[in-house]
JSON list of C-alpha atoms in Angstrom, two decimals:
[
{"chain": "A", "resi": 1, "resn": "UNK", "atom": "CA", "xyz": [100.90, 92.57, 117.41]},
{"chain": "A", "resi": 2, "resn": "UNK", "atom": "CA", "xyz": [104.91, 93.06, 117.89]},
{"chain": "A", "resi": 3, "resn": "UNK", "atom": "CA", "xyz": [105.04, 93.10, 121.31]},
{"chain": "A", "resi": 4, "resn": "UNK", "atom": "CA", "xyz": [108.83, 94.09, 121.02]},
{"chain": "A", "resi": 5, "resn": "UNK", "atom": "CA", "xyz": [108.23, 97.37, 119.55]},
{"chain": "A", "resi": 6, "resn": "UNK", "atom": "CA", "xyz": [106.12, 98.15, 122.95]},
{"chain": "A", "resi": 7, "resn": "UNK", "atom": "CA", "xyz": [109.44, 97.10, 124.80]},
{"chain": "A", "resi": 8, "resn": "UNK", "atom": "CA", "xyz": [111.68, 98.84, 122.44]},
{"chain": "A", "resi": 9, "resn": "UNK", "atom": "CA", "xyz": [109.90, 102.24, 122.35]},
{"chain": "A", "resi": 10, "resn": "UNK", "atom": "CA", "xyz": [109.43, 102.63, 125.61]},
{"chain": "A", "resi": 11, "resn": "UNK", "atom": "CA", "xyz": [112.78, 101.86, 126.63]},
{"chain": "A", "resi": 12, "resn": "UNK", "atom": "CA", "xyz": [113.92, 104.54, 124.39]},
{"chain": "A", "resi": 13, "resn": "UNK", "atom": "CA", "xyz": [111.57, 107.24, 125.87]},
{"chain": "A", "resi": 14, "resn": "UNK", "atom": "CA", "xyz": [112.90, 106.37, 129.56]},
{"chain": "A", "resi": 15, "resn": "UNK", "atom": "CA", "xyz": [116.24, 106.08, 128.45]},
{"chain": "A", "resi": 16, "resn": "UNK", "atom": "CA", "xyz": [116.01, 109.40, 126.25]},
{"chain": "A", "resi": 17, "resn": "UNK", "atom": "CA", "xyz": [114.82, 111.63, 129.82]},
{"chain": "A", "resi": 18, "resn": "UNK", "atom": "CA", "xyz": [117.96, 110.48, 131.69]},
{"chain": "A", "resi": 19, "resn": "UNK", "atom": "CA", "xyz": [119.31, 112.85, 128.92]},
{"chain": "A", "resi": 20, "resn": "UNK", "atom": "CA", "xyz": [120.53, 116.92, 129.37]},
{"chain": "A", "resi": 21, "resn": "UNK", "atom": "CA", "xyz": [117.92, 117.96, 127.54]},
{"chain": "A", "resi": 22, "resn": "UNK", "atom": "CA", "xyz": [116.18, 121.24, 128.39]},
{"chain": "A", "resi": 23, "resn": "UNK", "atom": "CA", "xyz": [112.52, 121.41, 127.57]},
{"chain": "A", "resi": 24, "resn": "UNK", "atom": "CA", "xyz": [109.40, 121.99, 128.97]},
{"chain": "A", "resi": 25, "resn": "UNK", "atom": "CA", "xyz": [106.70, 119.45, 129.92]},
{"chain": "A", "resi": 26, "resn": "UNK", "atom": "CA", "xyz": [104.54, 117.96, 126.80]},
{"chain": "A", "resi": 27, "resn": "UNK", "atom": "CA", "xyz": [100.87, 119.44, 126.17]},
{"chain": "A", "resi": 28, "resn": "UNK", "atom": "CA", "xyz": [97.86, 117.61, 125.58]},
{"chain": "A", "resi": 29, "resn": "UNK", "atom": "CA", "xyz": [96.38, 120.42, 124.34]},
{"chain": "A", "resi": 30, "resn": "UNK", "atom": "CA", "xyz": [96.60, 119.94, 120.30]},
{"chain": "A", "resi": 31, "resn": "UNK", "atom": "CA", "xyz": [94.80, 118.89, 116.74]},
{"chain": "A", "resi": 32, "resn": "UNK", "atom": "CA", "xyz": [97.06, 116.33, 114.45]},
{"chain": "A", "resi": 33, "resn": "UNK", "atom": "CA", "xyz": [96.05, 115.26, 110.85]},
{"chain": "A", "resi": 34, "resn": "UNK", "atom": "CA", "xyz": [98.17, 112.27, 109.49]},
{"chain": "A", "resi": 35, "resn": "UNK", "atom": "CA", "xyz": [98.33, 110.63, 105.57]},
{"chain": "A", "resi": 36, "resn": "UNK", "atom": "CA", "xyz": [98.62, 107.13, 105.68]},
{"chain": "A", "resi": 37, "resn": "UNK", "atom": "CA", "xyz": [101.71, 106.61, 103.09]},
{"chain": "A", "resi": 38, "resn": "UNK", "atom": "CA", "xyz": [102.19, 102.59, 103.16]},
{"chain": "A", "resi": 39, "resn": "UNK", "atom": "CA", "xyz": [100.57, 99.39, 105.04]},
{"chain": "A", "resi": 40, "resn": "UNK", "atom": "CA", "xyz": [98.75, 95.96, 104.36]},
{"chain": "A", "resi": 41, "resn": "UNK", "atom": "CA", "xyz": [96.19, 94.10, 106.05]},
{"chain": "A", "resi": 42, "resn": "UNK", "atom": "CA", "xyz": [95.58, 90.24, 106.67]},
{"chain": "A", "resi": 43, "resn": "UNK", "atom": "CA", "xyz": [92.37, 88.95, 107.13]},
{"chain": "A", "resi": 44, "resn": "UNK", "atom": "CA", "xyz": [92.18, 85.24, 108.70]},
{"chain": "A", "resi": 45, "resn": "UNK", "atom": "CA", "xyz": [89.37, 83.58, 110.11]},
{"chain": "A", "resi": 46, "resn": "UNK", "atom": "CA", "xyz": [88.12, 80.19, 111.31]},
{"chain": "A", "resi": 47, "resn": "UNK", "atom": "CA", "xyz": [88.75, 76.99, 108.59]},
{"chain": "A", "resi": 48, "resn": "UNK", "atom": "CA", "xyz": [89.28, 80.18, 106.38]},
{"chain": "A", "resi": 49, "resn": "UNK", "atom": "CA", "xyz": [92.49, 80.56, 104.36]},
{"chain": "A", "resi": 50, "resn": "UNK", "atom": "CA", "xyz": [93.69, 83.84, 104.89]},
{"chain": "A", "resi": 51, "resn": "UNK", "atom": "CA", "xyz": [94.13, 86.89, 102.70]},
{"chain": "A", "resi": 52, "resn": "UNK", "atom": "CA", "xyz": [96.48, 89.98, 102.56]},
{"chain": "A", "resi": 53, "resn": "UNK", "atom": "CA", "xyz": [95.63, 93.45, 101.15]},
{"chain": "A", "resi": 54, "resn": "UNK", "atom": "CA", "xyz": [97.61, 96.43, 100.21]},
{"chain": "A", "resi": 55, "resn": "UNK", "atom": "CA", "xyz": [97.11, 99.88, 101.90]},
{"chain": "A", "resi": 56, "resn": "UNK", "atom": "CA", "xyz": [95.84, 102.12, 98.94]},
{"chain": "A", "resi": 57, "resn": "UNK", "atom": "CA", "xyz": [95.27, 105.33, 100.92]},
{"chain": "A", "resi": 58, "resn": "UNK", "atom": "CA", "xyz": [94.32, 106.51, 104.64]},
{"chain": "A", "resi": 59, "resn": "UNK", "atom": "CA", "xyz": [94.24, 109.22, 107.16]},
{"chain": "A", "resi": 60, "resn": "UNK", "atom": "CA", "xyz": [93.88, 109.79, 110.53]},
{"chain": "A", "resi": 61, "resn": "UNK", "atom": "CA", "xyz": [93.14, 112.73, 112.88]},
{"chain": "A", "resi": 62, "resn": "UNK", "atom": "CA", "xyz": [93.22, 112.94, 116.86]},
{"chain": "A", "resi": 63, "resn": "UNK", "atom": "CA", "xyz": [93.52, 115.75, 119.10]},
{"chain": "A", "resi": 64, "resn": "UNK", "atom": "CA", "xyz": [93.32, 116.36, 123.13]},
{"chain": "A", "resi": 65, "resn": "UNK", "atom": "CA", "xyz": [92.41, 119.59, 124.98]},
{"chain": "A", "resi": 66, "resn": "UNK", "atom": "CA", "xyz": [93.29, 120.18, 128.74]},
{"chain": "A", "resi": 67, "resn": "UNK", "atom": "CA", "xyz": [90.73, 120.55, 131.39]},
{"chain": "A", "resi": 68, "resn": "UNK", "atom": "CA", "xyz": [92.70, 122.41, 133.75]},
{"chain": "A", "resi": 69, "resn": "UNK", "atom": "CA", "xyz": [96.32, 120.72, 135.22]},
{"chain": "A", "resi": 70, "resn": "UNK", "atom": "CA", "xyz": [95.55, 117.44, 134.65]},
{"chain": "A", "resi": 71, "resn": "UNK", "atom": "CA", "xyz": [92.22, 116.09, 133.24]},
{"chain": "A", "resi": 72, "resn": "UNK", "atom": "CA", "xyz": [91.95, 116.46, 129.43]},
{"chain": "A", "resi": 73, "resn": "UNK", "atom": "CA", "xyz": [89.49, 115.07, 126.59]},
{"chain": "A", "resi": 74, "resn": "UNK", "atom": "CA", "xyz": [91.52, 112.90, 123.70]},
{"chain": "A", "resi": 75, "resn": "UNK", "atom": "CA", "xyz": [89.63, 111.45, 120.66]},
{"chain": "A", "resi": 76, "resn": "UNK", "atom": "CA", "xyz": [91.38, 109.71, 117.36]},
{"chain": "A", "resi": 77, "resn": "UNK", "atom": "CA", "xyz": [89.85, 108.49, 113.93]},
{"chain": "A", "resi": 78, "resn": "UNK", "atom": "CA", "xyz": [91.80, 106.17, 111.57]},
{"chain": "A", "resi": 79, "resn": "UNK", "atom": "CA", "xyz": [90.37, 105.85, 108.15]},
{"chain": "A", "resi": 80, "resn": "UNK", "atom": "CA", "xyz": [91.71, 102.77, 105.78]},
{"chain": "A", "resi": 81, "resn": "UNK", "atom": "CA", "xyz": [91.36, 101.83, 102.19]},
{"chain": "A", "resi": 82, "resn": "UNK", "atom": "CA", "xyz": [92.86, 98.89, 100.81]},
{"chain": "A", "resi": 83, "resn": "UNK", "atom": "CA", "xyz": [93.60, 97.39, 97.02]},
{"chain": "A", "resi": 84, "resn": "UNK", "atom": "CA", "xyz": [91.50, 93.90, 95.73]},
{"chain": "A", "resi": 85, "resn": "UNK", "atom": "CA", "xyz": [94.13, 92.16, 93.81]},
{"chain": "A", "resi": 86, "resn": "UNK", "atom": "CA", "xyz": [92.42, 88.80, 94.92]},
{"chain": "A", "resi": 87, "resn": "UNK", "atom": "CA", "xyz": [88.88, 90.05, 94.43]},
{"chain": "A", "resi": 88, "resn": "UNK", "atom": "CA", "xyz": [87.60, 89.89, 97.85]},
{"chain": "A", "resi": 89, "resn": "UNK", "atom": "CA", "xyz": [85.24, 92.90, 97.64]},
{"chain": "A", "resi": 90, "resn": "UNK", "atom": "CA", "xyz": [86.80, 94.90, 100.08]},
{"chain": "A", "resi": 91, "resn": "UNK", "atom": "CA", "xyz": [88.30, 97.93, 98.46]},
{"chain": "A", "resi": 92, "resn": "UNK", "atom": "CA", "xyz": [85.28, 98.51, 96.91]},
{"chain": "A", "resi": 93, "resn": "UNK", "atom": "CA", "xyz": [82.99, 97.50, 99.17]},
{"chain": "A", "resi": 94, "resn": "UNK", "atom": "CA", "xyz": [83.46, 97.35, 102.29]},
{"chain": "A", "resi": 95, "resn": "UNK", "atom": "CA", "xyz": [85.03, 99.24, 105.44]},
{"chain": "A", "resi": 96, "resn": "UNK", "atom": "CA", "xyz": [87.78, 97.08, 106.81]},
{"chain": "A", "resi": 97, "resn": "UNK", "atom": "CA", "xyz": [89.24, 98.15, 109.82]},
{"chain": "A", "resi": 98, "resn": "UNK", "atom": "CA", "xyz": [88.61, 101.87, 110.73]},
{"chain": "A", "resi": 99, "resn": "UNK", "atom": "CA", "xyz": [88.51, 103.18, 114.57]},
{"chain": "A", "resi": 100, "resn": "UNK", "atom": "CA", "xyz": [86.61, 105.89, 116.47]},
{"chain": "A", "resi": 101, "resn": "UNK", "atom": "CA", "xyz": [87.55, 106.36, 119.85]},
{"chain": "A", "resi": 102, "resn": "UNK", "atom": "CA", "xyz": [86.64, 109.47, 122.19]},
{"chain": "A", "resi": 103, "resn": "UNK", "atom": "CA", "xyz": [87.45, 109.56, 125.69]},
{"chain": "A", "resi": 104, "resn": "UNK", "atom": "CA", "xyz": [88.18, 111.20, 128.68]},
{"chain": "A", "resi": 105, "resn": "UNK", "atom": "CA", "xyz": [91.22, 111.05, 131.60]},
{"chain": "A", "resi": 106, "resn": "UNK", "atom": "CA", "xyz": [94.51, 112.35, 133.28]},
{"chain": "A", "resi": 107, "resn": "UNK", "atom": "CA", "xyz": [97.72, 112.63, 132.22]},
{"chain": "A", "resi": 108, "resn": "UNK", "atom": "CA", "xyz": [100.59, 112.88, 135.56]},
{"chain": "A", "resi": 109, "resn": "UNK", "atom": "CA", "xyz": [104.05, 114.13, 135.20]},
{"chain": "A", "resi": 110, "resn": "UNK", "atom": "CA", "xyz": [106.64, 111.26, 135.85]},
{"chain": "A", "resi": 111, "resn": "UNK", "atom": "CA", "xyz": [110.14, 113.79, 135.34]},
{"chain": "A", "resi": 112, "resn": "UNK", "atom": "CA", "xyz": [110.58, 116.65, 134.18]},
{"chain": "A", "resi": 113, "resn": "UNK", "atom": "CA", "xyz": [109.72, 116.39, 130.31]},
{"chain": "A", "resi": 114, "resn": "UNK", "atom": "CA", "xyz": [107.86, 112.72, 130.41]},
{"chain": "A", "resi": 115, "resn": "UNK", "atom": "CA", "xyz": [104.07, 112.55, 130.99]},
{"chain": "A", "resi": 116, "resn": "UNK", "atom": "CA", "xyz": [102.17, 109.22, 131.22]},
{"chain": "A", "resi": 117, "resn": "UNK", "atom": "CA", "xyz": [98.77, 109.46, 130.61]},
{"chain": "A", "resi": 118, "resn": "UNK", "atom": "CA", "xyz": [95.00, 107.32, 130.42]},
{"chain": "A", "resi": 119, "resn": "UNK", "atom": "CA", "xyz": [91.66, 107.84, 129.31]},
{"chain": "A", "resi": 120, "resn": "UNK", "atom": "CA", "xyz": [88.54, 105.74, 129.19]},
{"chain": "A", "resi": 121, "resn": "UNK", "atom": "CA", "xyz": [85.39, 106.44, 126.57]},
{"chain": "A", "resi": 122, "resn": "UNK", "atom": "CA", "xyz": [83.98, 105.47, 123.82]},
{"chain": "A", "resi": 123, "resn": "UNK", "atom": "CA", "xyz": [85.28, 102.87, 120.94]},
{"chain": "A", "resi": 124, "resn": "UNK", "atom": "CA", "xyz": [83.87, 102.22, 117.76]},
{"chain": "A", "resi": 125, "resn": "UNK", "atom": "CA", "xyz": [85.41, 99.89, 115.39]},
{"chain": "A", "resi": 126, "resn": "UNK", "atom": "CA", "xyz": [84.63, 98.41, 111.97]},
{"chain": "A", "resi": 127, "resn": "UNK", "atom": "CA", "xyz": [85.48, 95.38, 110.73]},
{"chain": "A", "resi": 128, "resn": "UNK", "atom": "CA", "xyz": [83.90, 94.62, 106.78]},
{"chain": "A", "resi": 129, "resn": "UNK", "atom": "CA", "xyz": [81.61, 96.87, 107.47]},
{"chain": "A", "resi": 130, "resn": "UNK", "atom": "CA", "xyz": [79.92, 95.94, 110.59]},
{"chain": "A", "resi": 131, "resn": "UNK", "atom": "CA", "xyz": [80.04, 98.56, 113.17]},
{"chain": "A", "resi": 132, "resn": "UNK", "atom": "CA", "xyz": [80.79, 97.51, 117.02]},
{"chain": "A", "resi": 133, "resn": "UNK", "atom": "CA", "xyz": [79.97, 100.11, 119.96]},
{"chain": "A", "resi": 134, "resn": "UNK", "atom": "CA", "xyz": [81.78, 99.59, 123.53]},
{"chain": "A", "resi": 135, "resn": "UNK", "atom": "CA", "xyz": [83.90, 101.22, 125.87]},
{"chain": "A", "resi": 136, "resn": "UNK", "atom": "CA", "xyz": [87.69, 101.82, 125.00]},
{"chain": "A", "resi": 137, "resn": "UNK", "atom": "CA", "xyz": [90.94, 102.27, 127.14]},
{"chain": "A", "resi": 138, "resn": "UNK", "atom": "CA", "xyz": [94.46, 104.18, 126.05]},
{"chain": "A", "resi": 139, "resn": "UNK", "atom": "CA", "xyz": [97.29, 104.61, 127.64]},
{"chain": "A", "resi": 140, "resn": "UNK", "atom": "CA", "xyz": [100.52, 106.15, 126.85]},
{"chain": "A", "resi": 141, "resn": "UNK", "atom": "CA", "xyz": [103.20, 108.27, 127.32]},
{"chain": "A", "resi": 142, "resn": "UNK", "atom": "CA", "xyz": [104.50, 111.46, 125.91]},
{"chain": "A", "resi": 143, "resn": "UNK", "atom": "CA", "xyz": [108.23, 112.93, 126.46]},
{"chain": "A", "resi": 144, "resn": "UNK", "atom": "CA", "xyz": [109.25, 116.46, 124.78]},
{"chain": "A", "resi": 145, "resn": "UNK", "atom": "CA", "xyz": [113.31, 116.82, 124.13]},
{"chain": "A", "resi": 146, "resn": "UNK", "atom": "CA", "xyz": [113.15, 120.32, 122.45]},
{"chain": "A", "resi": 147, "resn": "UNK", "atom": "CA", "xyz": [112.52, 120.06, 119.24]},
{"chain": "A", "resi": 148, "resn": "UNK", "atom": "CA", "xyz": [111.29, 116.62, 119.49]},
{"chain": "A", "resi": 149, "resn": "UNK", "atom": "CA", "xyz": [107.99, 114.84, 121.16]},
{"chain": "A", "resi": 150, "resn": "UNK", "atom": "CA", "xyz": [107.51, 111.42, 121.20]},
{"chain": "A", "resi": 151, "resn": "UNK", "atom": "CA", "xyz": [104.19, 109.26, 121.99]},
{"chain": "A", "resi": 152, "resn": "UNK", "atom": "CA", "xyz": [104.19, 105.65, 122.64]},
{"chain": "A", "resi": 153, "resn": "UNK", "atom": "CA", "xyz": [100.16, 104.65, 122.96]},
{"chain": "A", "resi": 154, "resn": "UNK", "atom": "CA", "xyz": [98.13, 101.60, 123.54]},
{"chain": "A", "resi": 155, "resn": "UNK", "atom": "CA", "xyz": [94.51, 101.88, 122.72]},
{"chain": "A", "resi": 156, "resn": "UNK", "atom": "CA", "xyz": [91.83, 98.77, 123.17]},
{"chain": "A", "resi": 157, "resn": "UNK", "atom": "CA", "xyz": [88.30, 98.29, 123.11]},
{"chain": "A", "resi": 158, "resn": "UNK", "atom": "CA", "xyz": [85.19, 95.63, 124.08]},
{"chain": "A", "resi": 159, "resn": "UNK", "atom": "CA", "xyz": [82.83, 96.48, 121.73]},
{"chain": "A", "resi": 160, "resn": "UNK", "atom": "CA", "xyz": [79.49, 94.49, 120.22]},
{"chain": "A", "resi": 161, "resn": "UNK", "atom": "CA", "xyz": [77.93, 95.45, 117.08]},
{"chain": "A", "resi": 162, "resn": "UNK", "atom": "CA", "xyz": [74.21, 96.20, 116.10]},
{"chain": "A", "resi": 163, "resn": "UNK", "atom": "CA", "xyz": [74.34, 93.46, 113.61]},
{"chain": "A", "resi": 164, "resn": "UNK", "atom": "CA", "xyz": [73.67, 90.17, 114.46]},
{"chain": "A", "resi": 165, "resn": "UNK", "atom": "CA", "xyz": [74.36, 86.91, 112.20]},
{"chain": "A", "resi": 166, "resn": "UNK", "atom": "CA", "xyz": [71.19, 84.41, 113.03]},
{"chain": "A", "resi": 167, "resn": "UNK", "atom": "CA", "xyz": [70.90, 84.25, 116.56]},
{"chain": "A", "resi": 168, "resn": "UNK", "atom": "CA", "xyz": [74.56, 85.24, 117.11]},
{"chain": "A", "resi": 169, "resn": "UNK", "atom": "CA", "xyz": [75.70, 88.44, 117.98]},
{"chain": "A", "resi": 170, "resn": "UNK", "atom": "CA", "xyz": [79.42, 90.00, 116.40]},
{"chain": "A", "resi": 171, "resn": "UNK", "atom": "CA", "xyz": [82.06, 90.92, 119.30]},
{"chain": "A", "resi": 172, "resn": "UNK", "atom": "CA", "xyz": [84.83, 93.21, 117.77]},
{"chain": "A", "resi": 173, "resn": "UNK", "atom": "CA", "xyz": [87.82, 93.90, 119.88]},
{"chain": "A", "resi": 174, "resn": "UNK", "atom": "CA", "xyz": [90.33, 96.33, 118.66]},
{"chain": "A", "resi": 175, "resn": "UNK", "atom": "CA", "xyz": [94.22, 96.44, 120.07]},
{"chain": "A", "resi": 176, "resn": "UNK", "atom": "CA", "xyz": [96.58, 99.12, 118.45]},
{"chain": "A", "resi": 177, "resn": "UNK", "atom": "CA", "xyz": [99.63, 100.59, 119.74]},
{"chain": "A", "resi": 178, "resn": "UNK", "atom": "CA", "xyz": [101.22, 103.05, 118.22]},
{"chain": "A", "resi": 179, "resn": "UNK", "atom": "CA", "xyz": [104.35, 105.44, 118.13]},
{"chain": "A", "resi": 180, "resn": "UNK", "atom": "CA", "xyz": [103.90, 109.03, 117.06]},
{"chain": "A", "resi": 181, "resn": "UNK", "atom": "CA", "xyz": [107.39, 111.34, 117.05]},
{"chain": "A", "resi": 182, "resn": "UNK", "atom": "CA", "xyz": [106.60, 115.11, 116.36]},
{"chain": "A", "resi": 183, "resn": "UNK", "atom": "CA", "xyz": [109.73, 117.34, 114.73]},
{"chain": "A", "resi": 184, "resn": "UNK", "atom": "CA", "xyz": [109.65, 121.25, 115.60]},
{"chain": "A", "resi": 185, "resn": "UNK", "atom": "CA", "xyz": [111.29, 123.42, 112.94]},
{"chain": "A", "resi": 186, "resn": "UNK", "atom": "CA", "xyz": [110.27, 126.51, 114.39]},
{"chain": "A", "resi": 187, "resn": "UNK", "atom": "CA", "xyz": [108.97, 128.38, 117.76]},
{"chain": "A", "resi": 188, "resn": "UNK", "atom": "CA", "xyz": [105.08, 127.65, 117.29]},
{"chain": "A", "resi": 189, "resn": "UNK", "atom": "CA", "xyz": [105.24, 126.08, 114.45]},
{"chain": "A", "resi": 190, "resn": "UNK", "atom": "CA", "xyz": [102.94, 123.18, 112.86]},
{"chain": "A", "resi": 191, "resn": "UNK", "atom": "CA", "xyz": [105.22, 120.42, 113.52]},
{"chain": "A", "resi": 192, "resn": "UNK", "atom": "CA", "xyz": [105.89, 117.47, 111.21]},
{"chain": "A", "resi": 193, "resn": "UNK", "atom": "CA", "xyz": [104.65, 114.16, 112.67]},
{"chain": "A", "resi": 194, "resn": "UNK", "atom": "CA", "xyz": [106.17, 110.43, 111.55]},
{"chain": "A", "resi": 195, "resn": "UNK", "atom": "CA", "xyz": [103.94, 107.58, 112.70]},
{"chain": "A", "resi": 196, "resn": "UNK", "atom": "CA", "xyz": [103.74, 103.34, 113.07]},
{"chain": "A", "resi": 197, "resn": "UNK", "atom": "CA", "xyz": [101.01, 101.61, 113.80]},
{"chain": "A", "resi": 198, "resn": "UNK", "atom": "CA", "xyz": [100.50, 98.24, 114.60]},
{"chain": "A", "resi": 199, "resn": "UNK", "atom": "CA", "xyz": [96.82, 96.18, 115.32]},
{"chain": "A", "resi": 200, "resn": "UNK", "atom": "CA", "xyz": [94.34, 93.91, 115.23]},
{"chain": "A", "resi": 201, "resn": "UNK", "atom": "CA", "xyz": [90.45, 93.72, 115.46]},
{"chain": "A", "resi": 202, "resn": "UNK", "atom": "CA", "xyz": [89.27, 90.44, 116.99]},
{"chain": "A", "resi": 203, "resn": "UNK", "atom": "CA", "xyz": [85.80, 89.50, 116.17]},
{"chain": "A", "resi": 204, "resn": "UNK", "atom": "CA", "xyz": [84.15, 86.42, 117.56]},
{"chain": "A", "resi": 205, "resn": "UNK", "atom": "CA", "xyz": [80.65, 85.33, 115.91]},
{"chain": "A", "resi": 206, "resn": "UNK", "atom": "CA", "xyz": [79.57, 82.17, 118.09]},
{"chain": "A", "resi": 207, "resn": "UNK", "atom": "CA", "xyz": [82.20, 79.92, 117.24]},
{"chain": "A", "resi": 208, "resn": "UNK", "atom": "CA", "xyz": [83.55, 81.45, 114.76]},
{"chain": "A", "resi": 209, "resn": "UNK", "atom": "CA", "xyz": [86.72, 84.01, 115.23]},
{"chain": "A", "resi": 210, "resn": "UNK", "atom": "CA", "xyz": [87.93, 86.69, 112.41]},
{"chain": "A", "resi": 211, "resn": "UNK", "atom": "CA", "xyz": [91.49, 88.45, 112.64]},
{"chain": "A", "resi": 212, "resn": "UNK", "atom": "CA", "xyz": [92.20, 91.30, 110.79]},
{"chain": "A", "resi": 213, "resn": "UNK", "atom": "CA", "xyz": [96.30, 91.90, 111.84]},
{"chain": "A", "resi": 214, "resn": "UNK", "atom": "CA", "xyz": [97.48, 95.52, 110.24]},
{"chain": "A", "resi": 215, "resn": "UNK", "atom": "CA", "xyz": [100.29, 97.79, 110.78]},
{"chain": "A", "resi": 216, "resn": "UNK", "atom": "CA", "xyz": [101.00, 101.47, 108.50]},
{"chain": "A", "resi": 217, "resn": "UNK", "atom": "CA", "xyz": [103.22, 104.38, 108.20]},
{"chain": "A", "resi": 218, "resn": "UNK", "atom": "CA", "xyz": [102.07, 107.77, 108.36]},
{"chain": "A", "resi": 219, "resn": "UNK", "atom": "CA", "xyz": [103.11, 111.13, 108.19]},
{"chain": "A", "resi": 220, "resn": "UNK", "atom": "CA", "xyz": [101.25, 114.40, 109.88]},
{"chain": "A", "resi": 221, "resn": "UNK", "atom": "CA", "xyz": [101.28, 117.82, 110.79]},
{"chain": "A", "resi": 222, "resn": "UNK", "atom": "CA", "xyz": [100.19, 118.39, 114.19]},
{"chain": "A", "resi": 223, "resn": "UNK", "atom": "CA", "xyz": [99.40, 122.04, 116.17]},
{"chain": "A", "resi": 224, "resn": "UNK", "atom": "CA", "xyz": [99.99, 122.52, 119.41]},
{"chain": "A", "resi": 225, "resn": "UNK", "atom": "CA", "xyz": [98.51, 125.33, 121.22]}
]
């Protein structure tokens, strides 16, 4: 993953508070639906040549609900199809790289309009169609400038799946981090959501590792309430 988009995006939420801007703290409490628009996929994998793919379609959904100041339960589900030029079975067969993750945590005021927040759950990951179960982490942090919210996140997970290959057991490992900014037309509004993502499930079977690196566009409506 681009490590410099971490550095880059978070620098611009920090810088962006030190900023006159009158607004009130971000909520956690909301649903968001996103279309994935554009994005590819490269699978690479132990004495393995690797092989790219072309988004064909996607969507995602998350949401969070506040359990009084500061607790709150977050979930997200990213859904990804992909075209076969090259005959590889996956668009058609397979589930490449989708992710469940449900969780619970905190989120702590850090200024005035800039929350960082964590949770801890439940990850579920696919990679060609083998399903991994584990605990998951996120961390992030959200800043609201009026009509604008921004959310840098970092989500990761230690999962094993139920299949096994021989004797050997699959270990998938997802890593995404992601940047969500949320436009505000109107007082209570839907608002109008552009989103990156950039990731990676790691799978290890024995000896044998599998990389599937991805990153995609998005664009959502998310309610806040």
């Amino acid at each position: 993953m681009n490590k410099k988009i971490a550095t880059l995006a978070f620098a611009a939420l920090i810088g962006a508070t030190g900023q006159h801007a009158f607004a009130d703290a971000p909520s956690f409490n909301y649903v968001q639906f996103d279309y994935v628009v554009s994005g590819d996929s490269e699978i690479s994998g132990t004495g393995a040549p690797s092989e790219s793919f072309d988004l064909q379609q996607g969507f995602g959904l998350q949401g969070g609900f506040e359990i009084g100041d500061y607790v709150m339960v977050m979930g997200r589900h990213i859904s990804l199809n992909y075209e076969d030029d090259v005959g590889f079975g996956v668009a058609e067969n397979a589930t490449l790289n989708d992710l469940t993750f449900i969780g619970v945590g905190a989120h702590f005021p850090v200024a005035e309009m800039l929350d960082l927040y964590g949770a801890v759950g439940f990850s579920r990951p696919t990679l060609l169609n083998a399903a991994g179960e584990g605990y998951g982490l996120e961390v992030g942090a959200r800043a609201n400038f009026e009509m604008v919210t921004a959310s840098l996140w970092y989500n990761m997970g230690d999962t094993d799946a139920k299949e096994s290959f021989g004797s050997e057991t699959l270990d998938i490992d997802p890593e995404l981090l992601g940047l969500d900014v949320a436009i505000s037309f109107a007082p209570d509004a839907p608002e109008l959501v552009l989103g990156y993502v950039d990731a990676t499930h790691e799978a290890k079977v024995g000896s044998d590792n599998i990389d599937v690196d991805y990153d995609h566009f998005s664009i959502g409506v998310r309610k806040s309430f």
